[in-house]
Short mmCIF file of C-alpha atoms and ligand atoms in Angstrom, two decimals:
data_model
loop_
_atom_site.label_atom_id
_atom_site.label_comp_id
_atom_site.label_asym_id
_atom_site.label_seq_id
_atom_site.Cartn_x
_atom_site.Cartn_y
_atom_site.Cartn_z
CA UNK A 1 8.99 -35.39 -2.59
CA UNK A 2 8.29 -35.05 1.40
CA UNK A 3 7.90 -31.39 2.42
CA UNK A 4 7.85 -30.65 5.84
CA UNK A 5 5.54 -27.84 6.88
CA UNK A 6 5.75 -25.37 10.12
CA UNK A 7 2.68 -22.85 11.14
CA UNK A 8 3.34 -20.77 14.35
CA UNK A 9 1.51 -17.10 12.96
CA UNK A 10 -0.95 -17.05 16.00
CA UNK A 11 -2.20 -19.29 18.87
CA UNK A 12 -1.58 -23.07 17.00
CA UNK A 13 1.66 -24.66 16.36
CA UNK A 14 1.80 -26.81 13.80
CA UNK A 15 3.63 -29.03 11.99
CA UNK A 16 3.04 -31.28 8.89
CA UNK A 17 4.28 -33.46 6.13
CA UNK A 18 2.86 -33.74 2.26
CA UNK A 19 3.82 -35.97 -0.35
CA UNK A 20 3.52 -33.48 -3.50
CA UNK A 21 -0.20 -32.83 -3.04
CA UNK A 22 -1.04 -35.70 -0.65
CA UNK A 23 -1.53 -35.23 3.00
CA UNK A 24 0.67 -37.71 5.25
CA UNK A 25 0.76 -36.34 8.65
CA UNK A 26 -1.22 -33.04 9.66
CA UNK A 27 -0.21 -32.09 13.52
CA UNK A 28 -1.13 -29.35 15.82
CA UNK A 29 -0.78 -28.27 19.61
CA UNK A 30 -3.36 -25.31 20.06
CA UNK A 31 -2.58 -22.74 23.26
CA UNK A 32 -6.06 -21.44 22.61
CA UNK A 33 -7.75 -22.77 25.86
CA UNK A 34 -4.88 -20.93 27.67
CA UNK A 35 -5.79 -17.40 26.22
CA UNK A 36 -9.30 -17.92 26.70
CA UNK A 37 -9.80 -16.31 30.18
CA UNK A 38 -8.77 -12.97 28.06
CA UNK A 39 -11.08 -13.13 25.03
CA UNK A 40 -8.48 -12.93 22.60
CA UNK A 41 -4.76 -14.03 21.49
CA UNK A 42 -2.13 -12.51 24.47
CA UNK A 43 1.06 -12.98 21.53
CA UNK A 44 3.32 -13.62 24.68
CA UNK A 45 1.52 -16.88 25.83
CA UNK A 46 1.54 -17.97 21.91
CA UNK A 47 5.29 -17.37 21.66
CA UNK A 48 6.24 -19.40 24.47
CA UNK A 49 3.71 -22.17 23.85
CA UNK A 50 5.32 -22.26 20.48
CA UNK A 51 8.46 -22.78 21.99
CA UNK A 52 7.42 -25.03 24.25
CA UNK A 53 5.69 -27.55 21.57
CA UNK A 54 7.57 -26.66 18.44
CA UNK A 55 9.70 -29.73 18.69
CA UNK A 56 7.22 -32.55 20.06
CA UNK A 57 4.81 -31.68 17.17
CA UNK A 58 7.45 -31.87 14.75
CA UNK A 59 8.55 -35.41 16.31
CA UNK A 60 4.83 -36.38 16.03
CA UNK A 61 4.35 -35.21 11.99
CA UNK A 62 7.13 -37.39 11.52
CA UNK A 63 6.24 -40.56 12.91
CA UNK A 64 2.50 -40.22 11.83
CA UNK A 65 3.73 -39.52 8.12
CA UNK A 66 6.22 -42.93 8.88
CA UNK A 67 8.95 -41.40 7.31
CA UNK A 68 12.85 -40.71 8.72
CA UNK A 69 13.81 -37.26 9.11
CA UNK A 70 16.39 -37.59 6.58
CA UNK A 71 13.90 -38.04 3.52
CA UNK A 72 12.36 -34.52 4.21
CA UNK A 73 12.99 -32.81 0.83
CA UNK A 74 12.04 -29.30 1.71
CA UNK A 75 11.30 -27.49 4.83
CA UNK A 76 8.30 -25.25 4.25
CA UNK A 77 7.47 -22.60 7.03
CA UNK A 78 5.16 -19.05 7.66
CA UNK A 79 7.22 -15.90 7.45
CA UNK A 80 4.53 -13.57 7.18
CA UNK A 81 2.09 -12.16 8.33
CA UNK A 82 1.11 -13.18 11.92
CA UNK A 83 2.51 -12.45 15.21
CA UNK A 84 6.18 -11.56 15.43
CA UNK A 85 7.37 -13.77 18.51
CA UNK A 86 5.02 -16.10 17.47
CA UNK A 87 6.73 -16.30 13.81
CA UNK A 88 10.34 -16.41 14.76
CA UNK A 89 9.71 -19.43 16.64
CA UNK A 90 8.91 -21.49 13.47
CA UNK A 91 11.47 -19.31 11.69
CA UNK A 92 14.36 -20.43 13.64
CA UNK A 93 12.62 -24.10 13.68
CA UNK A 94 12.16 -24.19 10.15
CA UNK A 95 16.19 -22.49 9.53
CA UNK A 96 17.87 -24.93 12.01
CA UNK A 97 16.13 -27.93 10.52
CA UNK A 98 16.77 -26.80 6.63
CA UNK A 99 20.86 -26.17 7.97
CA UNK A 100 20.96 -29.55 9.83
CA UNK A 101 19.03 -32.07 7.24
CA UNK A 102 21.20 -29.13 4.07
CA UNK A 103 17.52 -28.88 2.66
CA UNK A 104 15.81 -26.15 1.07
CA UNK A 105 13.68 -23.77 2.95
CA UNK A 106 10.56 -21.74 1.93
CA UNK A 107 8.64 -18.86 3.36
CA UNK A 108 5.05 -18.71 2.66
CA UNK A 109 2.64 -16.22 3.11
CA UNK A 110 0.14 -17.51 5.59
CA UNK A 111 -3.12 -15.97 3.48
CA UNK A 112 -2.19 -17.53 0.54
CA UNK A 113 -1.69 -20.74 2.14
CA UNK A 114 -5.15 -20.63 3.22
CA UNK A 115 -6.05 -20.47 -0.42
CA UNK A 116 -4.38 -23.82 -0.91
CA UNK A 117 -6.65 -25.92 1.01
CA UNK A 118 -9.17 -27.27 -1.58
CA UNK A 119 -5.79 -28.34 -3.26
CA UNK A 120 -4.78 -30.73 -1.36
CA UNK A 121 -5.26 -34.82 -1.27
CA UNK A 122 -7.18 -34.25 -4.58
CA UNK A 123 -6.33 -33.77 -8.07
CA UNK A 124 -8.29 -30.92 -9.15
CA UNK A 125 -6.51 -28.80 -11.44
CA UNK A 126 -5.43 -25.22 -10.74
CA UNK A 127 -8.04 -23.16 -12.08
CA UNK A 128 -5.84 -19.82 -12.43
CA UNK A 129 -7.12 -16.77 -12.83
CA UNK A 130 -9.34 -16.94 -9.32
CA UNK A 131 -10.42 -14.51 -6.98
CA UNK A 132 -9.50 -16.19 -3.91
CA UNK A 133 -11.61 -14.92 -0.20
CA UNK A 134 -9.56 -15.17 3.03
CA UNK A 135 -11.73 -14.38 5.88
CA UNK A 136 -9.80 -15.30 9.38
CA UNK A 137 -9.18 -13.42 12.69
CA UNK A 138 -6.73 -11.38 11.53
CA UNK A 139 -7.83 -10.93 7.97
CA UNK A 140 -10.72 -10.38 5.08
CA UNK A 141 -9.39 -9.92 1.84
CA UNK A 142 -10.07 -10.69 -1.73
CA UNK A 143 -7.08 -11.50 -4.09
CA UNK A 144 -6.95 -11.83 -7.90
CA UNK A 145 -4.97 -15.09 -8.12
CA UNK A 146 -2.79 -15.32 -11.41
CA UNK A 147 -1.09 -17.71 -9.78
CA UNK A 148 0.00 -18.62 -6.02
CA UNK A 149 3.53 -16.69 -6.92
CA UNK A 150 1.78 -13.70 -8.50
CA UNK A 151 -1.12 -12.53 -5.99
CA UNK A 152 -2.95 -9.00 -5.72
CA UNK A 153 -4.57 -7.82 -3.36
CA UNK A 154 -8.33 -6.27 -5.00
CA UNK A 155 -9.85 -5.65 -1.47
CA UNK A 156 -9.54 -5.61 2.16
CA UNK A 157 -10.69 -4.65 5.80
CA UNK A 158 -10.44 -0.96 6.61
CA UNK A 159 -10.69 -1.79 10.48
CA UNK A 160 -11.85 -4.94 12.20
CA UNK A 161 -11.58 -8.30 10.32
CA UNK A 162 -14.84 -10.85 10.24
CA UNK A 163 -12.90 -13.49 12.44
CA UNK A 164 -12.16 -10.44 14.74
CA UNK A 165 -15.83 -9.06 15.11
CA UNK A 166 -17.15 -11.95 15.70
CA UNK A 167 -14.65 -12.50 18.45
CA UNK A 168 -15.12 -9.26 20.20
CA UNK A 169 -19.10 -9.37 19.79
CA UNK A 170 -19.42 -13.09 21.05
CA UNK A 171 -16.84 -11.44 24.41
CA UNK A 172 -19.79 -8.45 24.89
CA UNK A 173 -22.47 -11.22 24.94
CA UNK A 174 -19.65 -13.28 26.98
CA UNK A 175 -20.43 -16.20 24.80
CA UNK A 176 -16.26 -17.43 25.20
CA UNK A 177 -13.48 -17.30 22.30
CA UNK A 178 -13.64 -18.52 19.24
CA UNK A 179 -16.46 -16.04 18.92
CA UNK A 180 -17.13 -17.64 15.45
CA UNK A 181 -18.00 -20.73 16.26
CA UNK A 182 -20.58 -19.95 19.01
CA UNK A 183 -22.18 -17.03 17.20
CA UNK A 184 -22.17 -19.85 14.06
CA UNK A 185 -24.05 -22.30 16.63
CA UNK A 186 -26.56 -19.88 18.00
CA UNK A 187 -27.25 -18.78 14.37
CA UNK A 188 -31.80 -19.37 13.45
CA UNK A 189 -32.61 -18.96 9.93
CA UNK A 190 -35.58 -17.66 10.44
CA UNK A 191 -34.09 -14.69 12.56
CA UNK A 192 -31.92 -13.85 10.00
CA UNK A 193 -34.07 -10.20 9.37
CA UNK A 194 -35.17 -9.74 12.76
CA UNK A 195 -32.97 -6.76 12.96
CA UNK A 196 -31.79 -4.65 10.46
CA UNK A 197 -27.44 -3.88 10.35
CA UNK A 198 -25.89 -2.60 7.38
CA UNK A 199 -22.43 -3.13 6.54
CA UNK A 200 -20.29 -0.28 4.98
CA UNK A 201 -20.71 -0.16 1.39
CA UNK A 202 -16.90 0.42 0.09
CA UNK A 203 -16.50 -1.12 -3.36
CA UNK A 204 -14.54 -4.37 -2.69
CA UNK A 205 -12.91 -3.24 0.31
CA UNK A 206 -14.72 -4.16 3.85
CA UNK A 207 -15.44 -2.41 6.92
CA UNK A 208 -17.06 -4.34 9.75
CA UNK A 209 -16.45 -1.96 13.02
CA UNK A 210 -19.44 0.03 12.54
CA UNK A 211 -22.29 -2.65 12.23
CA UNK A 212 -20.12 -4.16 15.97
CA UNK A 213 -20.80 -0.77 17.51
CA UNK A 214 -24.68 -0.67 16.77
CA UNK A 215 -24.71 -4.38 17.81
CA UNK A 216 -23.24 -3.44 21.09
CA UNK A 217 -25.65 0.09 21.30
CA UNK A 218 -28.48 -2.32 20.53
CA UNK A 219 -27.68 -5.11 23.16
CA UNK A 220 -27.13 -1.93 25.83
CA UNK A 221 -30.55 -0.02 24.96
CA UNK A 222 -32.24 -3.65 25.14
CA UNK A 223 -30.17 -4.30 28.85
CA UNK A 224 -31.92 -1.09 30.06
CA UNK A 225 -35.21 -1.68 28.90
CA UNK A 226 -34.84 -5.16 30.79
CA UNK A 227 -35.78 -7.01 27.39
CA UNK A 228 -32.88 -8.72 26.28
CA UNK A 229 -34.31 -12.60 26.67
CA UNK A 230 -32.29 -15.50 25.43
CA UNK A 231 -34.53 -15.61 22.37
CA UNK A 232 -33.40 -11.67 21.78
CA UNK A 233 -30.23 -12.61 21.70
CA UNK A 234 -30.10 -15.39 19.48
CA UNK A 235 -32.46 -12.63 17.10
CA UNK A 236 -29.61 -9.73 17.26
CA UNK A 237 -26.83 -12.26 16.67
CA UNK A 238 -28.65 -13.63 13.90
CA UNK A 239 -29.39 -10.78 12.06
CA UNK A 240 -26.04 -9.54 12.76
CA UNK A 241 -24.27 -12.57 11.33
CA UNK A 242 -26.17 -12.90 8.46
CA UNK A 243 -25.23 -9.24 7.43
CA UNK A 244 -21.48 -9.80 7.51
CA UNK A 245 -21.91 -12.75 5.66
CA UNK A 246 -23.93 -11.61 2.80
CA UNK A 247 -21.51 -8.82 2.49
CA UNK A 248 -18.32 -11.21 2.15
CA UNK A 249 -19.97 -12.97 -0.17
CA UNK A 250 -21.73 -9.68 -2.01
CA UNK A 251 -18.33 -8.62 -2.46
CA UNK A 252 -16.72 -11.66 -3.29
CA UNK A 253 -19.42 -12.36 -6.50
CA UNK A 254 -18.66 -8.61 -7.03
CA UNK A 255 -14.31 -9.22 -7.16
CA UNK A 256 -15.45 -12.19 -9.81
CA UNK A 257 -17.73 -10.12 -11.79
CA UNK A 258 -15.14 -7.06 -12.00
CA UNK A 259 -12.01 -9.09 -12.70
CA UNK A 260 -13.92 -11.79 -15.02
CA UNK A 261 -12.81 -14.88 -13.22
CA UNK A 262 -15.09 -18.53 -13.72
CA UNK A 263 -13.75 -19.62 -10.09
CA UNK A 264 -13.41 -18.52 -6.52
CA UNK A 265 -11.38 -20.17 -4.05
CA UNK A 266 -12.10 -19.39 -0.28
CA UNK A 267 -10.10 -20.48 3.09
CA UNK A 268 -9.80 -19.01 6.48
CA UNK A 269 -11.02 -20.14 10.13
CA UNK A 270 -14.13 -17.77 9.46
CA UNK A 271 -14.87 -19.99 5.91
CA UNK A 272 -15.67 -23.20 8.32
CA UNK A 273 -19.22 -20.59 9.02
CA UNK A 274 -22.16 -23.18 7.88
CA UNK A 275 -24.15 -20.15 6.31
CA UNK A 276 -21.18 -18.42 4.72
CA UNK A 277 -20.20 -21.45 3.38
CA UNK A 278 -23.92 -22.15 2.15
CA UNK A 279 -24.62 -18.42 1.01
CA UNK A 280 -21.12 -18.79 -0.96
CA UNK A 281 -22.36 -21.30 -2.86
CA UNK A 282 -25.53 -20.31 -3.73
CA UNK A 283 -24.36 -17.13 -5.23
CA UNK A 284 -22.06 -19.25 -7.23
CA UNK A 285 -24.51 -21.43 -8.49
CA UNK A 286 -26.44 -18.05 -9.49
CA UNK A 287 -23.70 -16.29 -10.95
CA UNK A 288 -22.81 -19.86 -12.78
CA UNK A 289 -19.19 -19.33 -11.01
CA UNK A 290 -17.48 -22.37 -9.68
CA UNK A 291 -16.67 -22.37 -6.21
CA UNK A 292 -13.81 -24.14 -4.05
CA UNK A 293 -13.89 -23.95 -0.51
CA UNK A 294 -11.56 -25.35 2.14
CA UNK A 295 -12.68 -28.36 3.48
CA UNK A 296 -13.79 -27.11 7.60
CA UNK A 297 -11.02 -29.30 8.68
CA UNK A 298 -8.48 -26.96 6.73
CA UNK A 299 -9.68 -23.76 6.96
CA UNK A 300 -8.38 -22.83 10.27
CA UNK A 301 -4.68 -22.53 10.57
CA UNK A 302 -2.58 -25.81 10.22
CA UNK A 303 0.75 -26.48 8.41
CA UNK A 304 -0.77 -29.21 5.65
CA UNK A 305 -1.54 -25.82 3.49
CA UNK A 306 1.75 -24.64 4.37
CA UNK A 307 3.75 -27.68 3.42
CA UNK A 308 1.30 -28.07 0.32
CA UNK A 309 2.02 -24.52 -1.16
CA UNK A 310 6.13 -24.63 -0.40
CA UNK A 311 5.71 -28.04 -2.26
CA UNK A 312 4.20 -25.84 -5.19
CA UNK A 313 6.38 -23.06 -4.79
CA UNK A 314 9.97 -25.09 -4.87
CA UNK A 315 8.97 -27.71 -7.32
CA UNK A 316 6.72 -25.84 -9.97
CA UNK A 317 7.81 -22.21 -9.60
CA UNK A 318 10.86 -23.17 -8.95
CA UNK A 319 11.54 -20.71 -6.08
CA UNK A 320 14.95 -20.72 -4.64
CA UNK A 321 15.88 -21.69 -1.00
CA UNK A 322 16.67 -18.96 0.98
CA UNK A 323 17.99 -19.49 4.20
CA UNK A 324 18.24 -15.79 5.35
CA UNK A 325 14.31 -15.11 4.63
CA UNK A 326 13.17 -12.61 7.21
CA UNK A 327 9.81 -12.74 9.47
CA UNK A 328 7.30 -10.07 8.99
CA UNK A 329 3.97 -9.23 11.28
CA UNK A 330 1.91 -7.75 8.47
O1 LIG B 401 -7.66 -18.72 10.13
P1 LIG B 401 -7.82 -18.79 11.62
O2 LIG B 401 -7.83 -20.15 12.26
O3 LIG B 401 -6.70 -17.94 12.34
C1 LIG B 401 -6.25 -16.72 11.83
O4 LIG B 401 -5.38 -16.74 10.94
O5 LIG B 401 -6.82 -15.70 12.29
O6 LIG B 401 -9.19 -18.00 11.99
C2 LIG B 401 -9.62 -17.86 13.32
C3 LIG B 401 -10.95 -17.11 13.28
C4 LIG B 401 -11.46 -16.69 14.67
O7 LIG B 401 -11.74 -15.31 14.65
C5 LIG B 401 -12.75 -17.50 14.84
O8 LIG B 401 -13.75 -16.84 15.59
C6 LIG B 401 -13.18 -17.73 13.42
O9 LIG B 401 -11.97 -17.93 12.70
N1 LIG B 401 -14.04 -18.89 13.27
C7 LIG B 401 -15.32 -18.81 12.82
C8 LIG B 401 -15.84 -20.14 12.86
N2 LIG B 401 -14.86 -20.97 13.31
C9 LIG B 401 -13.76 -20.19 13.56
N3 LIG B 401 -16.05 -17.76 12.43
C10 LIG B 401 -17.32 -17.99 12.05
N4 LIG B 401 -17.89 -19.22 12.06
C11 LIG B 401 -17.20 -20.31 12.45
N5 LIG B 401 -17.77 -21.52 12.45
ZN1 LIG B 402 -5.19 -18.13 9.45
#
């Protein structure tokens, strides 16, 4: 069965068709250089990016899957959460096509689809119960998986998400947007103590705001005292990543531990991190927990996962079609 997929939550629109669990096309347009002279997503440049591209990257997931339009079998789309404009674009996309073609439509929930990535183009099988890690720009939380139609929520960000801090710290050291990625770059292993920051300690939930303050009070005293040198600031950031990341994945051995789960399953732009990704399995190994982690090239948004889990959601869960599904920011 081909299910069409349609992401539009923040900055990329994207569109994508799967074959049951089998990537065929995987297609996105990405406004991101457009908001980067404002360090961050402006939702009314996504919006009408979206509805500027929406229809040639559906045109393009097509023809790169080499099917007709008339063999899609489902129409698979984010509802929630993400930005509202941004989400009624693909909503309306996503409604019009399921009315025209008289397919079924699915919402999905955007976090969960990020837990779908190490699913797809393989045949591992689905290792429910999991606690599944999202960590994006909008979002760190830790779910007890029973299955992708019954998710809870075990912990979560009281303020700033990991994506987020790392977006607004790499703007202070104007570094350029996706924080992430440079701050991942600069990263030196062997600066990883140089200073000390201390993350929140709040059971499973997360609270990153504080340790972004005393980065910022740190990089100031250093500006006055004329010290901050290149190699000073590749020591704070450092230091400073490598304490957010031992805490997601502190917390994330903790989730399996308390809830008694053999696997973890993590996804999310900030997952593509080279030193979460290796700290995350290291602690598995130790804690003799298997780990699955979306391969880099689908932890960031994109519609494959989106596509993959409507595929799941209509044909094994048999969720109904519903073609007056609502959009919802959070
Ligand atoms: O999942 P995603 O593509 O979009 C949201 O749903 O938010 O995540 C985007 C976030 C950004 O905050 C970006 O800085 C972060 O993922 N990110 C990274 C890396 N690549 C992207 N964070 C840390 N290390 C990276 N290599
Ligand atoms: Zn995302």
């Amino acid at each position: 069965m081909y299910v069409l997929g349609i992401e539009s939550s923040c900055d990329d629109t994207c569109c994508a068709v799967v074959n049951g669990r089998r990537i065929l096309s995987n297609v996105t347009i990405s406004s991101l250089s457009l908001h980067k002279p404002y360090g961050g997503i402006v939702p009314e440049i996504a919006t009408r990016n979206h509805l500027k591209f929406i229809d040639r990257v559906f045109r393009l997931a097509i023809e790169r899957a080499n099917i007709d339009v008339k063999d899609i079998g489902v129409v698979g789309f984010t509802h929630r959460p993400g930005l509202i404009g941004a989400l009624v674009v693909g909503a309306n996309f996503a409604k019009a096509l399921s009315l025209a073609l008289d397919k079924p439509l699915i919402g999905v929930n955007h976090l969960y689809a990020h837990l779908y990535a190490p699913f797809l183009d393989n045949r591992i099988k689905f290792p429910f119960p999991f606690i599944g890690l999202v960590v994006s720009g909008g979002h760190t939380e830790l779910f007890f998986v029973s299955d992708f139609d019954n998710i809870k929520c075990v912990g979560k960000t009281r303020d700033d998400a990991a994506g987020e801090v790392f977006d607004k710290v790499a703007r202070a050291f104007g570094l350029g947007y996706p924080g992430g990625w440079y701050i991942d770059k600069l990263f030196k292993e062997e600066y990883k103590d140089s200073f000390k920051f201390k993350c929140a300690d709040l059971g499973l939930n997360f609270s990153f705001s504080g340790i972004k303050t005393a980065l910022v009070y740190r990089k100031i005293e250093l500006e006055k005292d004329r010290k901050l040198s290149r190699e000073l600031i590749v020591k704070l950031l450092s230091s400073f990543q490598e304490s957010i990341v031992k805490n997601i994945v502190d917390k994330t051995i903790l989730a399996a531990k308390k809830y008694r789960v053999k696997t973890i399953v993590a996804g999310g732009g900030v997952v593509a991190n080279r030193r979460l990704r290796r700290l995350l399995r290291k602690a598995a190994v130790e804690n003799k927990l298997r780990l699955l982690l979306a391969p880099v090239t689908l932890s960031s948004d994109n519609a494959v996962t989106v596509a993959g889990l409507s595929y799941y959601l209509y044909n094994v869960k048999r969720r109904k079609s519903d073609i007056g599904i609502k959009v919802y920011s959070n």
